[in-house]
């Protein structure tokens, strides 16, 4: 298998002319209410991974069940179960492969979120045979599937996004990539009449008219003509993994770059309508001047690194809120890069700025982070298909 990250294979490195930003780069999440990190300096911390299971086939997401188990999705459409006492179960929890298009490297079963009662799963996948990016409700007891929302995505096979997660407000959030190709050829990042290049926010507990879901009344574009009101945030290239900090509900996003910068974004809970800039911006610089608008307000990343030199694709992680290593990394966001395996750590400072650093390395080819019900971290690698428990030590 190619060592180039599957979410980057169709991306091209495009020369950039770094010009002045059009519109201010807004500050991201800040304020005293944000849970501050532990005081141990990042350069004194090392990450350690311990293999706990193997035999996974292209894992894409890790989700806690609440009874000690983790559910792990596989790209082919199968949901597996892992328990620390019994290991990886042989029998799948569910098999959706018959309805999923997974032949292309970025298509397949991409994300999973569980309802509070854990009996219902919300899954994101590329649908067979038309490749539409699809959100569906899955009854884990009966296997019944109900499609809720889909977005056409047949022109290019890459940049499907696929993260699904419930926020602290009880609504379901779902990321969809910009539609693929290189350089946003469909120009979707800044368009509000398409779901491509966006994070959506949905009320899946109710139905509204013919829709099997509702749009929350406080979504930022409700009431705007010609706009998809499901949109919560936009200007994203391929937000493959995002997560919520359970301490304060803030949203952390790992957005895969075009070829120059990988970025991590961070916004407050309930901060809708944020424009992260793609494809005017890539990371902290202008990417395509023609896609920029002078009156726009672009929110820049809180952390970025150079793609090509320091990696190839950011894999967004989680803020550590477990107990076992709270004295070292409480409140620290941890992410990695698919190709390099660098363990990146990002902390918000009391003044709203951020400190970042390398804290060792994860295995290469990591495709997903997850946490158990106690907040302890896990990662899964695409090849050879292993699940790892994450721990931390002080150097």
Tab-separated table of C-alpha atoms in Angstrom:
chain	number	residue	atom	x	y	z
A	1	UNK	CA	0.000	0.000	0.000
A	2	UNK	CA	1.206	3.483	-0.770
A	3	UNK	CA	2.679	5.359	2.180
A	4	UNK	CA	1.058	8.585	1.006
A	5	UNK	CA	-1.964	9.433	3.112
A	6	UNK	CA	-5.174	8.304	1.405
A	7	UNK	CA	-6.819	11.661	2.012
A	8	UNK	CA	-4.002	13.395	0.112
A	9	UNK	CA	-3.256	11.190	-2.883
A	10	UNK	CA	-5.112	13.341	-5.393
A	11	UNK	CA	-3.758	16.590	-3.950
A	12	UNK	CA	-1.048	18.537	-5.702
A	13	UNK	CA	1.575	20.832	-4.234
A	14	UNK	CA	0.767	24.217	-5.738
A	15	UNK	CA	3.184	27.162	-5.512
A	16	UNK	CA	1.750	29.960	-3.381
A	17	UNK	CA	2.268	33.696	-3.469
A	18	UNK	CA	2.035	34.781	0.143
A	19	UNK	CA	0.131	38.042	0.204
A	20	UNK	CA	-1.586	40.143	2.837
A	21	UNK	CA	-4.686	38.552	4.332
A	22	UNK	CA	-7.978	39.835	3.015
A	23	UNK	CA	-10.044	40.382	6.119
A	24	UNK	CA	-8.741	39.861	9.666
A	25	UNK	CA	-7.784	36.467	10.977
A	26	UNK	CA	-10.120	36.231	13.933
A	27	UNK	CA	-9.001	34.866	17.296
A	28	UNK	CA	-10.198	31.371	17.986
A	29	UNK	CA	-11.547	29.989	21.249
A	30	UNK	CA	-10.357	31.901	24.255
A	31	UNK	CA	-11.338	33.306	27.608
A	32	UNK	CA	-11.054	32.217	31.202
A	33	UNK	CA	-13.860	29.699	30.815
A	34	UNK	CA	-11.714	27.428	28.645
A	35	UNK	CA	-10.251	24.516	30.640
A	36	UNK	CA	-6.565	25.292	30.976
A	37	UNK	CA	-3.926	22.619	30.605
A	38	UNK	CA	-1.660	21.166	33.247
A	39	UNK	CA	1.505	23.098	33.987
A	40	UNK	CA	4.092	20.504	32.910
A	41	UNK	CA	6.006	21.970	29.939
A	42	UNK	CA	5.387	20.160	26.666
A	43	UNK	CA	9.092	19.515	26.143
A	44	UNK	CA	9.057	17.397	29.311
A	45	UNK	CA	6.293	15.073	28.089
A	46	UNK	CA	6.518	11.961	25.914
A	47	UNK	CA	3.702	9.926	24.396
A	48	UNK	CA	3.753	6.131	24.607
A	49	UNK	CA	1.551	3.726	22.624
A	50	UNK	CA	0.796	0.126	23.538
A	51	UNK	CA	-0.732	-2.241	20.987
A	52	UNK	CA	-3.908	-3.784	22.392
A	53	UNK	CA	-5.489	-5.349	19.288
A	54	UNK	CA	-4.656	-6.224	15.712
A	55	UNK	CA	-6.524	-7.579	12.713
A	56	UNK	CA	-8.499	-4.460	11.838
A	57	UNK	CA	-9.053	-3.658	8.166
A	58	UNK	CA	-8.515	0.035	7.426
A	59	UNK	CA	-9.986	1.427	10.675
A	60	UNK	CA	-11.557	4.871	10.386
A	61	UNK	CA	-13.151	5.793	13.737
A	62	UNK	CA	-13.087	4.812	17.437
A	63	UNK	CA	-16.100	5.437	19.702
A	64	UNK	CA	-16.795	4.420	23.331
A	65	UNK	CA	-19.936	2.424	24.072
A	66	UNK	CA	-20.096	3.144	27.816
A	67	UNK	CA	-19.804	-0.439	29.040
A	68	UNK	CA	-16.040	-0.719	28.660
A	69	UNK	CA	-16.151	-1.460	24.944
A	70	UNK	CA	-14.926	0.603	22.023
A	71	UNK	CA	-16.536	0.413	18.610
A	72	UNK	CA	-14.123	0.640	15.686
A	73	UNK	CA	-15.358	1.277	12.154
A	74	UNK	CA	-13.632	-0.264	9.177
A	75	UNK	CA	-13.570	1.413	5.790
A	76	UNK	CA	-15.186	-1.597	4.096
A	77	UNK	CA	-18.386	-1.005	6.109
A	78	UNK	CA	-17.961	-3.217	9.162
A	79	UNK	CA	-18.239	-2.084	12.809
A	80	UNK	CA	-16.059	-4.052	15.238
A	81	UNK	CA	-16.083	-4.218	19.042
A	82	UNK	CA	-13.057	-4.134	21.366
A	83	UNK	CA	-12.982	-4.688	25.132
A	84	UNK	CA	-9.778	-4.427	27.211
A	85	UNK	CA	-10.582	-7.734	28.941
A	86	UNK	CA	-11.547	-9.808	25.913
A	87	UNK	CA	-9.869	-8.057	22.988
A	88	UNK	CA	-11.260	-7.561	19.495
A	89	UNK	CA	-14.488	-9.495	18.998
A	90	UNK	CA	-14.573	-11.756	15.959
A	91	UNK	CA	-18.258	-11.177	15.243
A	92	UNK	CA	-19.027	-7.694	13.880
A	93	UNK	CA	-21.481	-5.430	15.657
A	94	UNK	CA	-22.872	-4.444	12.244
A	95	UNK	CA	-22.032	-4.957	8.589
A	96	UNK	CA	-23.048	-2.173	6.204
A	97	UNK	CA	-20.743	-3.172	3.376
A	98	UNK	CA	-23.580	-3.940	0.953
A	99	UNK	CA	-24.710	-0.306	0.910
A	100	UNK	CA	-21.262	1.325	0.941
A	101	UNK	CA	-18.960	2.399	-1.890
A	102	UNK	CA	-15.451	1.705	-0.591
A	103	UNK	CA	-13.262	0.829	-3.589
A	104	UNK	CA	-11.551	4.253	-3.789
A	105	UNK	CA	-9.058	4.995	-1.018
A	106	UNK	CA	-11.098	7.792	0.564
A	107	UNK	CA	-14.522	6.217	0.215
A	108	UNK	CA	-16.164	3.857	2.666
A	109	UNK	CA	-17.570	3.877	6.191
A	110	UNK	CA	-16.045	7.064	7.556
A	111	UNK	CA	-17.568	7.999	10.909
A	112	UNK	CA	-19.739	6.871	13.810
A	113	UNK	CA	-21.517	8.548	16.729
A	114	UNK	CA	-23.720	6.895	19.343
A	115	UNK	CA	-26.949	8.205	20.845
A	116	UNK	CA	-27.148	8.641	24.609
A	117	UNK	CA	-28.911	5.314	25.075
A	118	UNK	CA	-26.254	3.614	22.898
A	119	UNK	CA	-28.902	1.707	20.956
A	120	UNK	CA	-28.734	3.947	17.909
A	121	UNK	CA	-25.658	4.805	15.871
A	122	UNK	CA	-25.286	7.626	13.373
A	123	UNK	CA	-22.937	6.666	10.570
A	124	UNK	CA	-21.353	8.607	7.715
A	125	UNK	CA	-20.380	6.767	4.565
A	126	UNK	CA	-20.082	6.997	0.801
A	127	UNK	CA	-23.150	5.335	-0.647
A	128	UNK	CA	-23.225	2.658	-3.314
A	129	UNK	CA	-23.582	3.004	-6.219
A	130	UNK	CA	-23.631	6.802	-6.608
A	131	UNK	CA	-20.844	7.626	-4.076
A	132	UNK	CA	-22.976	10.286	-2.340
A	133	UNK	CA	-21.682	11.206	1.114
A	134	UNK	CA	-24.468	9.984	3.370
A	135	UNK	CA	-25.576	10.280	6.986
A	136	UNK	CA	-27.748	7.438	8.264
A	137	UNK	CA	-29.328	6.203	11.477
A	138	UNK	CA	-28.467	2.602	12.375
A	139	UNK	CA	-30.413	0.539	14.935
A	140	UNK	CA	-27.779	-1.607	16.581
A	141	UNK	CA	-30.348	-4.078	17.913
A	142	UNK	CA	-32.118	-4.756	14.609
A	143	UNK	CA	-29.621	-3.553	11.996
A	144	UNK	CA	-32.252	-1.275	10.436
A	145	UNK	CA	-30.790	1.674	8.504
A	146	UNK	CA	-32.535	4.975	7.731
A	147	UNK	CA	-30.792	7.503	5.513
A	148	UNK	CA	-31.154	11.049	6.846
A	149	UNK	CA	-29.173	13.292	4.506
A	150	UNK	CA	-26.855	12.907	1.531
A	151	UNK	CA	-24.621	15.136	-0.551
A	152	UNK	CA	-23.714	14.335	-4.147
A	153	UNK	CA	-20.016	13.503	-4.370
A	154	UNK	CA	-19.338	11.577	-7.560
A	155	UNK	CA	-17.019	13.806	-9.587
A	156	UNK	CA	-13.904	13.144	-7.469
A	157	UNK	CA	-13.321	10.270	-5.025
A	158	UNK	CA	-11.374	12.204	-2.393
A	159	UNK	CA	-12.217	14.720	0.347
A	160	UNK	CA	-15.340	13.108	1.771
A	161	UNK	CA	-14.718	14.215	5.366
A	162	UNK	CA	-16.823	11.894	7.463
A	163	UNK	CA	-16.513	12.756	11.160
A	164	UNK	CA	-19.764	12.622	13.121
A	165	UNK	CA	-20.050	13.553	16.797
A	166	UNK	CA	-22.568	14.929	19.250
A	167	UNK	CA	-21.792	18.319	20.744
A	168	UNK	CA	-22.509	19.408	24.312
A	169	UNK	CA	-25.751	20.953	22.981
A	170	UNK	CA	-27.062	17.512	22.029
A	171	UNK	CA	-26.948	18.201	18.288
A	172	UNK	CA	-25.128	16.039	15.772
A	173	UNK	CA	-22.200	17.556	13.862
A	174	UNK	CA	-20.955	16.114	10.562
A	175	UNK	CA	-17.999	17.139	8.399
A	176	UNK	CA	-17.963	16.888	4.604
A	177	UNK	CA	-14.909	17.616	2.463
A	178	UNK	CA	-14.777	20.149	-0.369
A	179	UNK	CA	-15.669	17.630	-3.076
A	180	UNK	CA	-12.164	16.569	-3.985
A	181	UNK	CA	-9.740	17.123	-6.758
A	182	UNK	CA	-6.855	19.491	-6.052
A	183	UNK	CA	-7.196	23.192	-5.277
A	184	UNK	CA	-10.970	23.125	-4.711
A	185	UNK	CA	-11.880	22.885	-8.423
A	186	UNK	CA	-15.590	22.971	-7.556
A	187	UNK	CA	-15.020	26.202	-5.562
A	188	UNK	CA	-17.188	24.868	-2.738
A	189	UNK	CA	-15.200	26.028	0.277
A	190	UNK	CA	-16.672	29.537	0.279
A	191	UNK	CA	-20.098	28.685	-1.168
A	192	UNK	CA	-23.055	28.473	1.210
A	193	UNK	CA	-25.445	26.772	-1.203
A	194	UNK	CA	-23.652	23.425	-0.925
A	195	UNK	CA	-22.799	21.120	1.963
A	196	UNK	CA	-19.325	20.434	0.563
A	197	UNK	CA	-16.449	21.924	2.553
A	198	UNK	CA	-18.568	22.330	5.676
A	199	UNK	CA	-19.369	21.136	9.167
A	200	UNK	CA	-23.113	20.631	9.598
A	201	UNK	CA	-25.218	20.818	12.773
A	202	UNK	CA	-28.426	18.780	12.912
A	203	UNK	CA	-31.163	17.922	15.382
A	204	UNK	CA	-31.593	14.191	14.776
A	205	UNK	CA	-34.026	13.739	17.674
A	206	UNK	CA	-36.943	15.217	15.684
A	207	UNK	CA	-38.367	15.351	12.186
A	208	UNK	CA	-39.381	18.516	10.363
A	209	UNK	CA	-41.784	18.160	7.468
A	210	UNK	CA	-40.449	15.691	4.948
A	211	UNK	CA	-36.979	15.780	6.480
A	212	UNK	CA	-36.050	13.005	8.930
A	213	UNK	CA	-34.143	15.607	10.966
A	214	UNK	CA	-34.517	19.271	11.928
A	215	UNK	CA	-32.250	22.264	11.503
A	216	UNK	CA	-31.686	23.911	14.907
A	217	UNK	CA	-33.260	27.353	14.989
A	218	UNK	CA	-30.008	28.983	16.097
A	219	UNK	CA	-27.915	27.627	13.239
A	220	UNK	CA	-26.066	30.635	11.812
A	221	UNK	CA	-27.701	30.740	8.375
A	222	UNK	CA	-31.300	29.992	9.281
A	223	UNK	CA	-33.530	32.459	7.456
A	224	UNK	CA	-30.998	33.218	4.727
A	225	UNK	CA	-32.300	32.622	1.213
A	226	UNK	CA	-30.282	30.373	-1.077
A	227	UNK	CA	-28.178	28.987	1.778
A	228	UNK	CA	-28.038	25.478	3.207
A	229	UNK	CA	-29.204	26.085	6.750
A	230	UNK	CA	-27.627	22.849	8.010
A	231	UNK	CA	-24.233	24.591	7.798
A	232	UNK	CA	-22.490	25.361	11.091
A	233	UNK	CA	-18.969	26.240	9.856
A	234	UNK	CA	-17.381	26.530	6.413
A	235	UNK	CA	-14.175	27.210	4.492
A	236	UNK	CA	-12.811	23.723	5.227
A	237	UNK	CA	-10.861	21.552	2.806
A	238	UNK	CA	-11.165	18.115	4.355
A	239	UNK	CA	-11.905	18.097	8.071
A	240	UNK	CA	-11.300	14.378	8.347
A	241	UNK	CA	-11.391	14.332	12.181
A	242	UNK	CA	-12.797	16.837	14.668
A	243	UNK	CA	-13.659	16.501	18.347
A	244	UNK	CA	-15.307	18.336	21.214
A	245	UNK	CA	-13.570	19.140	24.482
A	246	UNK	CA	-15.947	17.676	27.107
A	247	UNK	CA	-14.808	20.295	29.624
A	248	UNK	CA	-16.170	23.303	27.761
A	249	UNK	CA	-17.762	22.058	24.544
A	250	UNK	CA	-15.228	23.809	22.315
A	251	UNK	CA	-14.564	22.347	18.884
A	252	UNK	CA	-11.142	21.215	17.664
A	253	UNK	CA	-10.696	20.475	13.953
A	254	UNK	CA	-7.856	18.847	12.051
A	255	UNK	CA	-8.162	20.136	8.474
A	256	UNK	CA	-5.977	18.390	5.893
A	257	UNK	CA	-3.975	20.862	3.794
A	258	UNK	CA	-3.485	21.223	0.060
A	259	UNK	CA	0.257	20.691	0.105
A	260	UNK	CA	1.864	23.513	2.039
A	261	UNK	CA	0.218	23.627	5.490
A	262	UNK	CA	-1.641	21.205	7.736
A	263	UNK	CA	-3.797	22.981	10.284
A	264	UNK	CA	-5.651	22.639	13.560
A	265	UNK	CA	-8.583	24.969	14.245
A	266	UNK	CA	-10.279	25.701	17.567
A	267	UNK	CA	-13.507	27.592	18.230
A	268	UNK	CA	-15.750	28.080	21.258
A	269	UNK	CA	-18.876	26.081	21.936
A	270	UNK	CA	-21.900	27.586	20.164
A	271	UNK	CA	-19.628	29.665	17.866
A	272	UNK	CA	-21.427	29.066	14.593
A	273	UNK	CA	-20.899	30.696	11.209
A	274	UNK	CA	-17.097	30.621	11.355
A	275	UNK	CA	-15.268	30.819	8.012
A	276	UNK	CA	-11.919	29.006	8.112
A	277	UNK	CA	-10.893	30.424	4.764
A	278	UNK	CA	-10.397	27.576	2.285
A	279	UNK	CA	-9.830	27.992	-0.632
A	280	UNK	CA	-8.877	31.634	-0.211
A	281	UNK	CA	-6.607	30.551	2.631
A	282	UNK	CA	-4.513	27.482	3.283
A	283	UNK	CA	-3.390	27.466	6.890
A	284	UNK	CA	-2.024	30.952	7.730
A	285	UNK	CA	-1.425	32.187	4.150
A	286	UNK	CA	-3.368	33.104	1.055
A	287	UNK	CA	-3.768	30.136	-1.291
A	288	UNK	CA	-5.978	31.492	-4.083
A	289	UNK	CA	-6.384	35.266	-4.217
A	290	UNK	CA	-9.312	34.912	-6.634
A	291	UNK	CA	-11.308	33.084	-3.951
A	292	UNK	CA	-10.810	35.863	-1.379
A	293	UNK	CA	-13.323	38.543	-0.465
A	294	UNK	CA	-12.137	41.785	1.096
A	295	UNK	CA	-15.071	41.973	3.509
A	296	UNK	CA	-14.765	38.368	4.712
A	297	UNK	CA	-13.553	37.458	8.180
A	298	UNK	CA	-11.363	34.371	8.089
A	299	UNK	CA	-10.556	32.471	11.254
A	300	UNK	CA	-6.974	31.223	11.157
A	301	UNK	CA	-5.585	28.024	12.650
A	302	UNK	CA	-4.307	27.846	16.212
A	303	UNK	CA	-1.590	25.457	15.046
A	304	UNK	CA	-0.108	24.587	11.679
A	305	UNK	CA	2.903	22.770	10.315
A	306	UNK	CA	4.561	22.484	6.915
A	307	UNK	CA	3.180	19.727	4.731
A	308	UNK	CA	5.861	17.879	2.808
A	309	UNK	CA	8.591	18.789	5.290
A	310	UNK	CA	6.874	17.844	8.546
A	311	UNK	CA	4.254	15.423	7.292
A	312	UNK	CA	1.542	14.911	4.715
A	313	UNK	CA	-1.863	14.970	6.435
A	314	UNK	CA	-2.993	16.016	9.892
A	315	UNK	CA	-5.077	13.503	11.822
A	316	UNK	CA	-7.146	15.449	14.326
A	317	UNK	CA	-7.229	14.066	17.850
A	318	UNK	CA	-8.739	14.923	21.223
A	319	UNK	CA	-8.200	17.102	24.257
A	320	UNK	CA	-7.047	14.826	27.063
A	321	UNK	CA	-9.580	14.797	29.909
A	322	UNK	CA	-8.784	11.423	31.469
A	323	UNK	CA	-7.644	10.889	35.046
A	324	UNK	CA	-4.603	8.663	34.695
A	325	UNK	CA	-2.334	11.318	33.152
A	326	UNK	CA	-4.176	14.468	34.215
A	327	UNK	CA	-1.137	15.776	36.083
A	328	UNK	CA	0.807	15.773	32.813
A	329	UNK	CA	-1.552	16.558	29.959
A	330	UNK	CA	-4.974	17.623	31.260
A	331	UNK	CA	-6.445	20.104	28.799
A	332	UNK	CA	-3.859	19.309	26.118
A	333	UNK	CA	-5.014	18.637	22.564
A	334	UNK	CA	-3.139	15.763	20.956
A	335	UNK	CA	-2.995	15.064	17.203
A	336	UNK	CA	-0.669	13.399	14.712
A	337	UNK	CA	0.351	13.230	11.068
A	338	UNK	CA	-0.411	10.219	8.900
A	339	UNK	CA	3.012	9.970	7.237
A	340	UNK	CA	5.404	11.075	9.970
A	341	UNK	CA	3.557	9.902	13.078
A	342	UNK	CA	4.668	13.000	14.973
A	343	UNK	CA	2.777	13.438	18.236
A	344	UNK	CA	1.671	17.063	18.234
A	345	UNK	CA	0.421	18.749	21.411
A	346	UNK	CA	-1.414	22.083	21.532
A	347	UNK	CA	-2.392	24.015	24.658
A	348	UNK	CA	-4.395	27.144	25.111
A	349	UNK	CA	-2.721	29.708	27.359
A	350	UNK	CA	-4.516	31.942	29.879
A	351	UNK	CA	-4.249	34.908	27.500
A	352	UNK	CA	-5.946	33.004	24.647
A	353	UNK	CA	-2.729	32.272	22.753
A	354	UNK	CA	-1.527	28.736	22.140
A	355	UNK	CA	1.610	26.726	22.876
A	356	UNK	CA	2.475	23.731	20.721
A	357	UNK	CA	5.210	21.159	20.549
A	358	UNK	CA	6.281	17.649	19.658
A	359	UNK	CA	5.844	15.081	22.415
A	360	UNK	CA	7.261	12.016	20.695
A	361	UNK	CA	5.714	9.850	18.021
A	362	UNK	CA	2.717	7.679	17.272
A	363	UNK	CA	2.865	4.779	14.815
A	364	UNK	CA	2.729	5.918	11.204
A	365	UNK	CA	-0.490	5.525	9.220
A	366	UNK	CA	-2.733	6.523	12.139
A	367	UNK	CA	-6.199	7.262	10.778
A	368	UNK	CA	-8.257	7.796	13.943
A	369	UNK	CA	-8.177	8.836	17.573
A	370	UNK	CA	-10.760	7.873	20.147
A	371	UNK	CA	-11.382	7.999	23.872
A	372	UNK	CA	-12.923	5.468	26.225
A	373	UNK	CA	-15.650	6.424	28.699
A	374	UNK	CA	-12.966	7.524	31.171
A	375	UNK	CA	-11.339	9.884	28.682
A	376	UNK	CA	-8.250	7.752	28.041
A	377	UNK	CA	-6.892	7.987	24.507
A	378	UNK	CA	-6.616	5.343	21.800
A	379	UNK	CA	-5.344	5.455	18.206
A	380	UNK	CA	-5.768	3.083	15.271
A	381	UNK	CA	-3.422	2.697	12.303
A	382	UNK	CA	-4.510	1.921	8.765
A	383	UNK	CA	-1.721	-0.569	8.208
A	384	UNK	CA	-1.252	-3.161	9.607
A	385	UNK	CA	-4.586	-2.440	11.288
A	386	UNK	CA	-3.860	-2.145	14.982
A	387	UNK	CA	-5.503	-0.481	17.970
A	388	UNK	CA	-3.186	1.208	20.479
A	389	UNK	CA	-3.745	2.556	23.972
A	390	UNK	CA	-2.043	5.928	24.546
A	391	UNK	CA	-0.187	6.870	27.714
A	392	UNK	CA	2.165	9.680	28.711
A	393	UNK	CA	5.403	9.905	30.674
A	394	UNK	CA	7.525	12.757	31.973
A	395	UNK	CA	11.015	12.943	30.488
